Structures are given as C-alpha cells and as structure tokens.
GROMACS .gro file of C-alpha atoms in nm:
model
  471
    1MET     CA    1   0.000   0.000   0.000
    2ILE     CA    2   0.139   0.341  -0.101
    3GLN     CA    3   0.203   0.574   0.192
    4LEU     CA    4   0.133   0.936   0.092
    5PRO     CA    5   0.283   1.234   0.280
    6ALA     CA    6   0.034   1.338   0.550
    7GLU     CA    7   0.044   1.709   0.462
    8PHE     CA    8  -0.014   1.628   0.096
    9GLU     CA    9  -0.314   1.410   0.185
   10GLU     CA   10  -0.469   1.682   0.397
   11ARG     CA   11  -0.434   1.941   0.124
   12MET     CA   12  -0.584   1.710  -0.143
   13LYS     CA   13  -0.879   1.634   0.085
   14GLN     CA   14  -0.949   2.005   0.114
   15LEU     CA   15  -0.919   2.058  -0.263
   16LEU     CA   16  -1.120   1.757  -0.377
   17GLY     CA   17  -1.379   1.724  -0.101
   18GLY     CA   18  -1.602   1.423  -0.157
   19GLU     CA   19  -1.404   1.329  -0.467
   20TYR     CA   20  -1.096   1.253  -0.257
   21CYS     CA   21  -1.195   0.892  -0.184
   22TRP     CA   22  -1.183   0.809  -0.558
   23PHE     CA   23  -0.852   0.992  -0.591
   24ALA     CA   24  -0.703   0.793  -0.299
   25GLU     CA   25  -0.830   0.465  -0.447
   26SER     CA   26  -0.641   0.536  -0.772
   27TYR     CA   27  -0.312   0.479  -0.586
   28GLU     CA   28  -0.402   0.115  -0.538
   29LYS     CA   29  -0.446   0.057  -0.913
   30GLU     CA   30  -0.175  -0.041  -1.160
   31ARG     CA   31  -0.035   0.257  -1.343
   32ALA     CA   32  -0.080   0.280  -1.718
   33GLN     CA   33   0.214   0.204  -1.947
   34GLY     CA   34   0.251   0.403  -2.268
   35LEU     CA   35   0.453   0.434  -2.585
   36ARG     CA   36   0.434   0.671  -2.878
   37MET     CA   37   0.505   0.578  -3.238
   38ASN     CA   38   0.770   0.776  -3.426
   39ARG     CA   39   0.635   0.932  -3.746
   40LEU     CA   40   0.990   1.001  -3.860
   41LYS     CA   41   1.053   0.627  -3.888
   42GLY     CA   42   0.732   0.471  -4.015
   43GLU     CA   43   0.364   0.482  -4.093
   44ARG     CA   44   0.076   0.425  -3.851
   45GLU     CA   45  -0.076   0.129  -4.039
   46ASP     CA   46   0.257  -0.057  -4.045
   47PHE     CA   47   0.317   0.028  -3.680
   48LEU     CA   48  -0.016  -0.116  -3.563
   49ARG     CA   49   0.043  -0.433  -3.764
   50GLN     CA   50   0.403  -0.483  -3.650
   51PHE     CA   51   0.335  -0.426  -3.279
   52ALA     CA   52  -0.008  -0.582  -3.237
   53ASP     CA   53   0.148  -0.822  -2.983
   54PHE     CA   54   0.204  -0.529  -2.744
   55GLY     CA   55  -0.173  -0.513  -2.681
   56LEU     CA   56  -0.194  -0.154  -2.805
   57ARG     CA   57  -0.486   0.072  -2.711
   58PRO     CA   58  -0.505   0.439  -2.814
   59VAL     CA   59  -0.427   0.717  -2.569
   60PRO     CA   60  -0.723   0.956  -2.610
   61TRP     CA   61  -0.524   1.279  -2.605
   62ALA     CA   62  -0.234   1.171  -2.831
   63ALA     CA   63  -0.291   1.061  -3.191
   64ASP     CA   64   0.035   0.862  -3.195
   65GLY     CA   65   0.016   0.739  -2.835
   66PHE     CA   66  -0.080   0.392  -2.715
   67TYR     CA   67  -0.118   0.205  -2.390
   68TYR     CA   68   0.060  -0.129  -2.393
   69ASP     CA   69   0.063  -0.448  -2.192
   70GLY     CA   70   0.347  -0.408  -1.940
   71GLU     CA   71   0.436  -0.779  -1.963
   72THR     CA   72   0.549  -0.733  -2.325
   73ARG     CA   73   0.851  -0.519  -2.219
   74PRO     CA   74   0.893  -0.313  -2.538
   75GLY     CA   75   1.200  -0.142  -2.389
   76LYS     CA   76   1.387  -0.470  -2.434
   77SER     CA   77   1.312  -0.490  -2.804
   78PRO     CA   78   1.545  -0.404  -3.094
   79TYR     CA   79   1.262  -0.188  -3.229
   80HIS     CA   80   1.308   0.041  -2.931
   81GLU     CA   81   1.678   0.078  -3.013
   82ALA     CA   82   1.578   0.150  -3.373
   83GLY     CA   83   1.362   0.442  -3.261
   84ALA     CA   84   1.035   0.293  -3.385
   85TYR     CA   85   0.869   0.425  -3.066
   86TYR     CA   86   0.941   0.617  -2.749
   87ILE     CA   87   0.830   0.475  -2.415
   88GLN     CA   88   0.653   0.764  -2.246
   89GLU     CA   89   0.415   0.823  -1.959
   90PRO     CA   90   0.072   0.859  -2.129
   91SER     CA   91  -0.014   1.187  -1.955
   92ALA     CA   92   0.313   1.343  -2.074
   93MET     CA   93   0.202   1.292  -2.435
   94SER     CA   94  -0.069   1.553  -2.386
   95VAL     CA   95   0.179   1.843  -2.378
   96VAL     CA   96   0.291   1.834  -2.741
   97SER     CA   97  -0.056   1.727  -2.854
   98LEU     CA   98  -0.194   2.048  -2.700
   99LEU     CA   99   0.085   2.264  -2.842
  100ASP     CA  100   0.040   2.111  -3.191
  101PRO     CA  101   0.370   2.214  -3.357
  102ARG     CA  102   0.329   2.253  -3.733
  103PRO     CA  103   0.578   2.177  -4.010
  104GLY     CA  104   0.818   2.465  -4.067
  105GLU     CA  105   0.781   2.622  -3.721
  106ARG     CA  106   1.060   2.713  -3.483
  107VAL     CA  107   1.015   2.524  -3.157
  108LEU     CA  108   1.197   2.539  -2.822
  109ASP     CA  109   1.175   2.261  -2.564
  110LEU     CA  110   1.315   2.449  -2.267
  111CYS     CA  111   1.344   2.172  -2.003
  112ALA     CA  112   1.373   1.877  -2.237
  113ALA     CA  113   1.543   1.574  -2.079
  114PRO     CA  114   1.507   1.286  -2.126
  115GLY     CA  115   1.355   1.370  -2.466
  116GLY     CA  116   0.997   1.242  -2.482
  117LYS     CA  117   0.842   1.577  -2.566
  118THR     CA  118   1.131   1.675  -2.794
  119SER     CA  119   1.097   1.360  -3.001
  120HIS     CA  120   0.717   1.408  -3.010
  121ALA     CA  121   0.763   1.761  -3.144
  122ALA     CA  122   1.023   1.644  -3.398
  123SER     CA  123   0.783   1.377  -3.516
  124LEU     CA  124   0.512   1.637  -3.584
  125LEU     CA  125   0.757   1.880  -3.750
  126GLY     CA  126   0.849   1.603  -3.993
  127GLY     CA  127   1.211   1.707  -4.046
  128THR     CA  128   1.127   2.072  -4.114
  129GLY     CA  129   1.167   2.401  -3.930
  130LEU     CA  130   1.389   2.426  -3.623
  131LEU     CA  131   1.375   2.242  -3.291
  132VAL     CA  132   1.605   2.354  -3.008
  133SER     CA  133   1.604   2.105  -2.724
  134ASN     CA  134   1.758   2.236  -2.404
  135GLU     CA  135   1.849   2.075  -2.071
  136ILE     CA  136   2.046   2.263  -1.806
  137HIS     CA  137   2.189   1.954  -1.629
  138PRO     CA  138   2.485   1.813  -1.833
  139ALA     CA  139   2.429   1.444  -1.750
  140ARG     CA  140   2.063   1.464  -1.839
  141ALA     CA  141   2.150   1.663  -2.151
  142ARG     CA  142   2.369   1.375  -2.272
  143ILE     CA  143   2.076   1.132  -2.233
  144LEU     CA  144   1.858   1.382  -2.421
  145SER     CA  145   2.115   1.397  -2.703
  146GLN     CA  146   2.124   1.017  -2.729
  147ASN     CA  147   1.745   1.003  -2.758
  148VAL     CA  148   1.741   1.274  -3.025
  149GLU     CA  149   1.985   1.059  -3.222
  150ARG     CA  150   1.795   0.733  -3.166
  151MET     CA  151   1.468   0.886  -3.282
  152GLY     CA  152   1.624   1.013  -3.606
  153CYS     CA  153   1.562   1.384  -3.550
  154ARG     CA  154   1.725   1.595  -3.822
  155GLU     CA  155   1.650   1.968  -3.781
  156THR     CA  156   1.727   1.954  -3.408
  157ALA     CA  157   1.996   2.114  -3.190
  158VAL     CA  158   2.061   2.005  -2.831
  159THR     CA  159   2.186   2.269  -2.587
  160SER     CA  160   2.270   2.265  -2.216
  161ALA     CA  161   2.213   2.609  -2.068
  162SER     CA  162   1.999   2.791  -1.818
  163PRO     CA  163   1.687   2.953  -1.968
  164ALA     CA  164   1.838   3.299  -1.905
  165GLU     CA  165   2.153   3.204  -2.098
  166LEU     CA  166   1.945   3.126  -2.407
  167ILE     CA  167   1.773   3.466  -2.427
  168PRO     CA  168   2.051   3.660  -2.610
  169TYR     CA  169   2.063   3.389  -2.879
  170PHE     CA  170   1.689   3.366  -2.940
  171PRO     CA  171   1.512   3.701  -2.876
  172GLU     CA  172   1.143   3.661  -2.973
  173TYR     CA  173   1.258   3.380  -3.201
  174PHE     CA  174   1.028   3.083  -3.152
  175ASP     CA  175   0.682   3.015  -3.290
  176CYS     CA  176   0.599   2.779  -3.006
  177MET     CA  177   0.756   2.652  -2.687
  178ILE     CA  178   0.736   2.361  -2.445
  179VAL     CA  179   0.791   2.461  -2.082
  180ASP     CA  180   0.763   2.134  -1.890
  181ALA     CA  181   0.887   2.291  -1.571
  182PRO     CA  182   1.073   2.110  -1.292
  183CYS     CA  183   0.815   2.054  -1.018
  184SER     CA  184   0.741   1.878  -0.690
  185GLY     CA  185   0.635   1.564  -0.877
  186GLU     CA  186   0.313   1.492  -0.688
  187GLY     CA  187   0.154   1.346  -1.001
  188MET     CA  188   0.422   1.075  -1.006
  189PHE     CA  189   0.365   0.948  -0.651
  190ARG     CA  190   0.201   0.629  -0.776
  191LYS     CA  191   0.505   0.529  -0.982
  192ASP     CA  192   0.795   0.702  -0.807
  193GLU     CA  193   0.874   0.628  -0.444
  194GLU     CA  194   1.160   0.880  -0.446
  195ALA     CA  195   0.918   1.159  -0.535
  196ARG     CA  196   0.707   1.071  -0.230
  197LEU     CA  197   1.006   1.056   0.001
  198GLN     CA  198   1.146   1.390  -0.113
  199TRP     CA  199   0.817   1.580  -0.108
  200SER     CA  200   0.770   1.873   0.128
  201ALA     CA  201   0.562   2.187   0.136
  202GLU     CA  202   0.885   2.386   0.128
  203ASN     CA  203   0.989   2.213  -0.194
  204VAL     CA  204   0.655   2.305  -0.347
  205ARG     CA  205   0.725   2.669  -0.265
  206LEU     CA  206   1.079   2.653  -0.407
  207CYS     CA  207   0.955   2.488  -0.727
  208ALA     CA  208   0.689   2.757  -0.768
  209GLU     CA  209   0.954   3.028  -0.745
  210ARG     CA  210   1.181   2.855  -0.996
  211GLN     CA  211   0.893   2.804  -1.237
  212GLN     CA  212   0.829   3.180  -1.250
  213GLU     CA  213   1.193   3.241  -1.341
  214ILE     CA  214   1.169   2.986  -1.622
  215LEU     CA  215   0.846   3.138  -1.754
  216GLU     CA  216   1.001   3.486  -1.752
  217ALA     CA  217   1.284   3.361  -1.976
  218ALA     CA  218   1.042   3.178  -2.201
  219ALA     CA  219   0.826   3.487  -2.250
  220SER     CA  220   1.114   3.683  -2.398
  221MET     CA  221   1.200   3.412  -2.651
  222LEU     CA  222   0.846   3.365  -2.789
  223ARG     CA  223   0.751   3.572  -3.092
  224PRO     CA  224   0.438   3.791  -3.098
  225GLY     CA  225   0.150   3.566  -3.195
  226GLY     CA  226   0.339   3.257  -3.071
  227ARG     CA  227   0.208   2.995  -2.829
  228LEU     CA  228   0.352   2.821  -2.526
  229VAL     CA  229   0.249   2.517  -2.322
  230TYR     CA  230   0.333   2.535  -1.953
  231SER     CA  231   0.305   2.196  -1.785
  232THR     CA  232   0.389   2.019  -1.462
  233CYS     CA  233   0.340   1.670  -1.322
  234THR     CA  234   0.207   1.795  -0.989
  235PHE     CA  235  -0.132   1.871  -0.827
  236ALA     CA  236  -0.011   2.170  -0.622
  237PRO     CA  237  -0.212   2.482  -0.716
  238GLU     CA  238   0.092   2.695  -0.628
  239GLU     CA  239   0.271   2.532  -0.922
  240ASP     CA  240  -0.031   2.508  -1.151
  241GLU     CA  241  -0.325   2.753  -1.161
  242GLN     CA  242  -0.152   2.995  -0.928
  243ALA     CA  243   0.168   2.981  -1.135
  244VAL     CA  244  -0.021   3.072  -1.450
  245ASP     CA  245  -0.216   3.339  -1.263
  246ARG     CA  246   0.099   3.510  -1.136
  247PHE     CA  247   0.259   3.498  -1.481
  248LEU     CA  248  -0.049   3.651  -1.648
  249GLU     CA  249  -0.061   3.927  -1.387
  250ARG     CA  250   0.285   4.037  -1.497
  251HIS     CA  251   0.236   3.972  -1.868
  252GLY     CA  252  -0.078   4.128  -2.009
  253GLU     CA  253   0.042   4.033  -2.358
  254PHE     CA  254  -0.029   3.666  -2.276
  255SER     CA  255  -0.366   3.493  -2.248
  256VAL     CA  256  -0.499   3.141  -2.196
  257VAL     CA  257  -0.610   2.975  -2.518
  258LYS     CA  258  -0.960   2.863  -2.415
  259ASP     CA  259  -1.094   2.714  -2.738
  260ARG     CA  260  -0.856   2.419  -2.761
  261THR     CA  261  -0.885   2.103  -2.555
  262LEU     CA  262  -0.818   1.732  -2.589
  263PRO     CA  263  -1.026   1.422  -2.507
  264GLY     CA  264  -0.977   1.293  -2.154
  265LEU     CA  265  -0.854   1.621  -2.002
  266SER     CA  266  -1.034   1.790  -1.714
  267ALA     CA  267  -1.075   2.167  -1.676
  268GLY     CA  268  -0.852   2.375  -1.449
  269HIS     CA  269  -0.978   2.534  -1.126
  270PRO     CA  270  -0.990   2.916  -1.117
  271GLU     CA  271  -1.104   2.898  -0.754
  272TRP     CA  272  -0.766   2.748  -0.660
  273SER     CA  273  -0.585   3.062  -0.782
  274GLU     CA  274  -0.528   3.385  -0.592
  275SER     CA  275  -0.732   3.601  -0.828
  276GLY     CA  276  -1.002   3.356  -0.930
  277ARG     CA  277  -0.935   3.455  -1.291
  278PRO     CA  278  -1.218   3.286  -1.490
  279ASP     CA  279  -1.003   3.202  -1.792
  280LEU     CA  280  -0.801   2.960  -1.578
  281ALA     CA  281  -1.088   2.719  -1.642
  282GLY     CA  282  -0.928   2.692  -1.986
  283THR     CA  283  -0.622   2.524  -1.837
  284HIS     CA  284  -0.619   2.145  -1.813
  285ARG     CA  285  -0.558   1.866  -1.565
  286ILE     CA  286  -0.521   1.491  -1.593
  287TRP     CA  287  -0.641   1.314  -1.278
  288PRO     CA  288  -0.543   0.950  -1.210
  289HIS     CA  289  -0.895   0.869  -1.086
  290LEU     CA  290  -1.063   1.018  -1.396
  291ALA     CA  291  -0.824   0.917  -1.675
  292GLU     CA  292  -0.572   0.646  -1.757
  293GLY     CA  293  -0.255   0.833  -1.670
  294GLU     CA  294  -0.058   1.000  -1.393
  295GLY     CA  295  -0.125   1.350  -1.263
  296HIS     CA  296  -0.055   1.638  -1.502
  297PHE     CA  297  -0.132   2.007  -1.545
  298LEU     CA  298  -0.125   2.198  -1.876
  299ALA     CA  299  -0.190   2.553  -1.987
  300LEU     CA  300  -0.175   2.667  -2.350
  301LEU     CA  301  -0.081   3.037  -2.356
  302GLU     CA  302  -0.066   3.274  -2.652
  303LYS     CA  303   0.144   3.589  -2.685
  304LYS     CA  304  -0.052   3.876  -2.834
  305ALA     CA  305   0.077   4.044  -3.149
  306GLU     CA  306   0.044   4.421  -3.173
  307SER     CA  307  -0.122   4.381  -3.509
  308PRO     CA  308  -0.219   4.096  -3.748
  309LYS     CA  309   0.061   4.212  -3.977
  310GLU     CA  310   0.321   4.183  -3.698
  311SER     CA  311   0.205   3.828  -3.620
  312GLU     CA  312   0.214   3.731  -3.990
  313GLU     CA  313   0.563   3.872  -4.040
  314ALA     CA  314   0.697   3.713  -3.722
  315GLY     CA  315   0.543   3.382  -3.824
  316ARG     CA  316   0.729   3.395  -4.156
  317GLY     CA  317   1.053   3.487  -3.981
  318LYS     CA  318   1.090   3.818  -4.169
  319LYS     CA  319   1.097   4.044  -3.867
  320ARG     CA  320   1.355   3.834  -3.686
  321GLY     CA  321   1.563   3.681  -3.959
  322ASN     CA  322   1.724   4.006  -4.075
  323ARG     CA  323   1.882   4.079  -3.740
  324MET     CA  324   2.011   3.730  -3.665
  325LYS     CA  325   2.372   3.623  -3.710
  326PHE     CA  326   2.423   3.270  -3.841
  327PRO     CA  327   2.715   3.030  -3.777
  328ALA     CA  328   3.031   3.021  -3.985
  329TYR     CA  329   2.953   2.730  -4.214
  330VAL     CA  330   3.224   2.511  -4.367
  331LYS     CA  331   3.381   2.673  -4.676
  332ASP     CA  332   3.649   2.410  -4.744
  333LYS     CA  333   3.563   2.299  -5.099
  334ALA     CA  334   3.745   1.968  -5.068
  335LEU     CA  335   3.558   1.880  -4.747
  336LEU     CA  336   3.224   1.985  -4.897
  337ARG     CA  337   3.293   1.778  -5.206
  338GLY     CA  338   3.389   1.484  -4.985
  339VAL     CA  339   3.069   1.491  -4.778
  340ARG     CA  340   2.851   1.521  -5.089
  341ASP     CA  341   3.031   1.227  -5.245
  342LEU     CA  342   2.980   1.029  -4.925
  343LEU     CA  343   2.607   1.105  -4.923
  344LYS     CA  344   2.576   0.999  -5.287
  345GLU     CA  345   2.754   0.676  -5.200
  346VAL     CA  346   2.558   0.577  -4.889
  347CYS     CA  347   2.218   0.748  -4.917
  348PRO     CA  348   2.149   0.877  -5.271
  349GLY     CA  349   1.778   0.883  -5.189
  350ALA     CA  350   1.834   1.162  -4.936
  351LYS     CA  351   1.932   1.408  -5.207
  352GLU     CA  352   1.809   1.708  -5.007
  353LEU     CA  353   2.094   1.652  -4.759
  354GLY     CA  354   2.362   1.686  -5.024
  355ASP     CA  355   2.201   2.002  -5.160
  356ARG     CA  356   2.229   2.181  -4.827
  357GLU     CA  357   2.492   2.442  -4.736
  358GLU     CA  358   2.468   2.457  -4.355
  359TRP     CA  359   2.772   2.237  -4.283
  360PHE     CA  360   2.956   2.286  -3.956
  361LEU     CA  361   3.273   2.120  -3.831
  362PHE     CA  362   3.252   2.046  -3.458
  363GLY     CA  363   3.605   1.926  -3.379
  364ASP     CA  364   3.651   1.639  -3.624
  365GLN     CA  365   3.278   1.575  -3.651
  366LEU     CA  366   3.075   1.715  -3.941
  367TYR     CA  367   2.719   1.829  -3.873
  368LEU     CA  368   2.438   1.958  -4.092
  369LEU     CA  369   2.283   2.244  -3.898
  370PRO     CA  370   1.915   2.337  -3.907
  371ARG     CA  371   1.871   2.616  -4.162
  372GLU     CA  372   1.738   2.862  -3.905
  373LEU     CA  373   1.975   2.795  -3.619
  374PRO     CA  374   2.146   3.128  -3.533
  375ASP     CA  375   2.506   3.172  -3.427
  376PHE     CA  376   2.560   2.976  -3.104
  377SER     CA  377   2.917   3.085  -3.025
  378GLY     CA  378   2.969   3.072  -2.648
  379LEU     CA  379   2.666   2.854  -2.583
  380ARG     CA  380   2.710   2.499  -2.454
  381VAL     CA  381   2.591   2.284  -2.745
  382LEU     CA  382   2.599   1.905  -2.735
  383ARG     CA  383   2.451   1.844  -3.078
  384PRO     CA  384   2.424   2.138  -3.319
  385GLY     CA  385   2.225   1.945  -3.576
  386LEU     CA  386   2.238   1.615  -3.763
  387HIS     CA  387   2.571   1.437  -3.713
  388VAL     CA  388   2.655   1.326  -4.067
  389ALA     CA  389   3.017   1.214  -4.070
  390SER     CA  390   3.344   1.177  -3.884
  391VAL     CA  391   3.658   1.320  -4.043
  392CYS     CA  392   3.914   1.038  -4.020
  393ARG     CA  393   4.247   1.158  -4.159
  394SER     CA  394   4.186   1.194  -4.531
  395ARG     CA  395   3.847   1.021  -4.545
  396LEU     CA  396   3.494   1.061  -4.416
  397GLU     CA  397   3.294   0.791  -4.238
  398PRO     CA  398   2.916   0.812  -4.208
  399ALA     CA  399   2.790   0.877  -3.855
  400HIS     CA  400   2.549   0.657  -3.664
  401ALA     CA  401   2.307   0.952  -3.638
  402LEU     CA  402   2.286   0.970  -4.016
  403ALA     CA  403   2.186   0.603  -4.030
  404ALA     CA  404   1.929   0.655  -3.755
  405SER     CA  405   1.768   0.936  -3.955
  406LEU     CA  406   1.734   0.739  -4.279
  407ARG     CA  407   1.452   0.532  -4.420
  408GLU     CA  408   1.522   0.230  -4.638
  409GLY     CA  409   1.431   0.410  -4.961
  410GLU     CA  410   1.704   0.666  -4.901
  411ALA     CA  411   1.994   0.419  -4.864
  412ALA     CA  412   2.214   0.278  -5.141
  413ARG     CA  413   2.250  -0.066  -4.979
  414ILE     CA  414   2.024  -0.233  -4.725
  415CYS     CA  415   2.068  -0.536  -4.505
  416ARG     CA  416   1.739  -0.649  -4.352
  417LEU     CA  417   1.769  -0.846  -4.029
  418SER     CA  418   1.526  -1.065  -3.842
  419GLU     CA  419   1.440  -0.962  -3.487
  420GLU     CA  420   1.681  -1.220  -3.346
  421GLU     CA  421   1.960  -1.106  -3.580
  422ALA     CA  422   1.889  -0.746  -3.480
  423ARG     CA  423   1.948  -0.837  -3.116
  424LYS     CA  424   2.288  -0.979  -3.209
  425PHE     CA  425   2.370  -0.670  -3.413
  426ILE     CA  426   2.287  -0.439  -3.119
  427ASN     CA  427   2.514  -0.656  -2.905
  428GLY     CA  428   2.799  -0.578  -3.145
  429GLU     CA  429   2.819  -0.909  -3.331
  430ALA     CA  430   2.925  -0.945  -3.694
  431LEU     CA  431   2.677  -1.145  -3.901
  432PRO     CA  432   2.727  -1.378  -4.199
  433ARG     CA  433   2.597  -1.196  -4.507
  434SER     CA  434   2.691  -1.175  -4.871
  435GLY     CA  435   2.627  -0.864  -5.073
  436GLU     CA  436   2.774  -0.562  -5.242
  437LYS     CA  437   3.074  -0.416  -5.064
  438GLY     CA  438   3.041  -0.082  -4.891
  439TRP     CA  439   2.853   0.098  -4.618
  440THR     CA  440   2.515  -0.070  -4.570
  441LEU     CA  441   2.209   0.051  -4.379
  442VAL     CA  442   2.108  -0.224  -4.136
  443THR     CA  443   1.734  -0.242  -4.066
  444VAL     CA  444   1.478  -0.450  -3.884
  445ASP     CA  445   1.127  -0.450  -4.033
  446GLY     CA  446   1.210  -0.127  -4.216
  447TYR     CA  447   1.348   0.057  -3.908
  448SER     CA  448   1.710   0.169  -3.934
  449LEU     CA  449   1.950   0.031  -3.673
  450GLY     CA  450   2.288   0.160  -3.789
  451TRP     CA  451   2.571   0.097  -4.032
  452GLY     CA  452   2.728  -0.230  -4.132
  453LYS     CA  453   2.994  -0.295  -4.393
  454GLN     CA  454   2.987  -0.590  -4.629
  455ALA     CA  455   3.321  -0.767  -4.678
  456GLY     CA  456   3.424  -1.130  -4.728
  457GLY     CA  457   3.082  -1.280  -4.672
  458MET     CA  458   3.035  -1.099  -4.342
  459LEU     CA  459   2.849  -0.789  -4.231
  460LYS     CA  460   3.098  -0.603  -4.015
  461ASN     CA  461   2.932  -0.432  -3.723
  462HIS     CA  462   2.963  -0.054  -3.692
  463TYR     CA  463   2.700  -0.012  -3.424
  464PRO     CA  464   2.856   0.235  -3.170
  465LYS     CA  465   3.029   0.056  -2.885
  466GLY     CA  466   2.875   0.290  -2.629
  467LEU     CA  467   2.523   0.187  -2.737
  468ARG     CA  468   2.578  -0.189  -2.754
  469ARG     CA  469   2.388  -0.400  -2.508
  470GLN     CA  470   2.244  -0.744  -2.456
  471LEU     CA  471   1.867  -0.745  -2.516
   0.00000   0.00000   0.00000
C-alpha cells in the first residue's frame, strides 16, 4: 500500500472534497504504461500491424500514443533501439498534442530531458523548421542527445544552458515553446517512491519560485503571436493555476487559449488561484482517478501580437531573420565535395541533404545544422544538428546519427535483419551476409539500426560501442 505524505493528503482532501476517496483509491491501481510511435521512422498502419502483440490501445489525447501491456517489455526490443517508438508516460504525451507544432515552425523545448516531448515535437515537424532542445543539467542533456539521435531527429539542436543564458541567442525567435517545468512531482507518486520521500511543502514553494523564473525567460523568446504550453506533473495549485495566474498578472500580452482542448482532459480550477481569474478554467488537468494516466497540469498560452501584420511577419521569420547572425559554415571545398560524395555513395535517396549548405565542423565531426539555427558561439551545445560524418584523416565515415535518420528508400544498400539477428547486431556481433561491398544501412522491419559494412561474406558491425547491449 502506497504511503502518501500526510500534509499532501490533507491538502488534497481540502481541494477535492467528496471526490478525494476516488482519488485515494487510484493509488491502489496499476499505473498505465505508454509508448508513442515515431512518425519520422514509419507509418501508422505498419506500426499497428508490427506491434499488435504489445496489446496496443489508443491514448485519447495523443494521436500517436498507445497504452501497452506491461508484460510485453517493449523497452527490451530491438525496435526500441531503432527508434520505432518512445516509451513515455501517457499523460506526458498531452503536452505536445496540445501545443500542436506545425511543419516549418521554430520550436523550443526548454526543459527537455530525457527527450519524450522533444521527439514528439520532432515527429510532428516532420524534419522541417527548427527544434532547439535544451536541458540545463549536463548528465541529463547527454541522455537527451542520445534520444534525439535514436529517434532520427534531423532539424534539431541540443543545448545545455539555463533559460536565461538562451535569451541573447533567441530574442522573440520561436513560434511555439514547451515549458515542462521542474516541479514537486506529486503526479508521479504512484510510480515514483523517491518523489514521495522527497516531497515537502517547502519544496513546493521553491519549485513555484523557480517556475516563474523559467516562464520569464520563455516569455522573452516567444515571438508575438506565438504559443507556449506550460506543464507540470504535480497537483499543487501553487505550481499550476496559481503559477499561470501570477505569470499573467505580470504579462498582459499573454492569455490562456480557451478554445482548444483534448479528449480525456479535465478543466482547471480558477477557484484554486489567488485572483479567481475565470479564464483559468481553460487550463487542463489529468487526474489519475478520472483518466488512464498519472497526474498532469497543462496551460496553452498565446502571446498577443500588436497587429495581425506583426504576427504574420513574425510567423514567416521576416521580422527576426534580418537581425540574426548565423554560424560560420564550412567553406572548405574539398571537405564539402567529400561529404557530398559520401552522401551519394551511402544514401542517394536523401538528395536534399547533399543540396544543403549549412555544414559545420565540430572538432573532427561534421554536422548539418538546421537552416534557421542562429550563431551559437559561447553557448554549450551538445549536438548542433544532424551528425553526418566523422573526419578520419583523409576520409569521411558516415555517422550513426545519419543512419538513424534514414529510411530504407534513401539508402544505397540495405541489409534487412530478423528480430533475433537485430538483437545480435545491437550486441555488437558481426553477421554472416553476402552482398555488395560498402557501407550498408542495417534495418529491422524497415526501421534503421545503424551501419554495417559488407566484406568477405560478413556484415561487419559498426553499431557504436557505447550503445551496444544485450537485449
């Protein structure tokens, strides 16, 4: 039986009244398990057919989200390593669904680790626009970067900075933003014992203060007419309705978007705020006793444009683009010729990559930067874009991230593995295979796993040593 903090229980009884008994009963139920398909890697119809054994049921607030049978353990599957899906708490999928990023938009995920919401946004952007995924804590930022690579995200940069440090680089730059703020974690009590043990009323207060600082930074990076989702995984009004209320008091240019909701979400509670602002009813909650998911709070906010023309120009990037400085792209003709030759050799079907000009040398690693990524000199950047190649003396070798971003139709050579063979490949084993010599995209059921190299009747394994594991 789950033991809840006494002070937390007392507060929830006061907030929920007669509904509290149902809320308390939800802690004795099994939590829902969820995964989200990756549109960058495959199609919905194929996904449902391939993973029918997972016992998939749709998550009501996420078009690409599904509940799965926990006994199937999809995290131990080679399809997980191939980025076919992301294992994600079902309630967390609501954030990007509510934001609804559109192809071509500039998006910032401000507190992004471990990468569920970033990969969701990248999936909806479809390899277009710009996605900046930020995480202040270096260790968590490295995990975020690995997930960005695994999910095949192309027009994505991973940074590790405080929100305030990002402001000079992105003034009023983004069309939409994800602010999944660090919180007291009350919504995770059912699944996370550590969250229960570390909870205190003082921590709720400290989180509420930190959330206001994060929102302040976010406000200055959102363009006029842009939209922002503020979310937490807590029930505390100080971090939810009251947090939005305080922010709106200071920022009259922002308002709650009231005409957008999602199935399965409950309305917010204006009466739990300090002002009783009626439009807080347009915020959203996910309750574990009313929906199949853990506790979550969401608010979709919009930044007012001074005029329709200003919003239109900002949306097209005209107002901002002229004043932005962009990175010093590679000008070495021999290196550019080399990378284009490499792309023709290994992935001629991805012609748009070879036609690009935004090449950047990060040490001895060659990246293709998102077209609209401004100059990031002085900013801690873990992944400035798509890692395409390593410069090895006088030659270029294709990077694992390039393989992860490809579909079969884009590759020159393909080696299709069975699920059992894929497990061996992920463990670092070479496999007996005959075929044309050269870099070969290794796949399982159409999902890219990495590079192999045909030679002497064997497929040599080039799966990164740091990612190898026994499944």
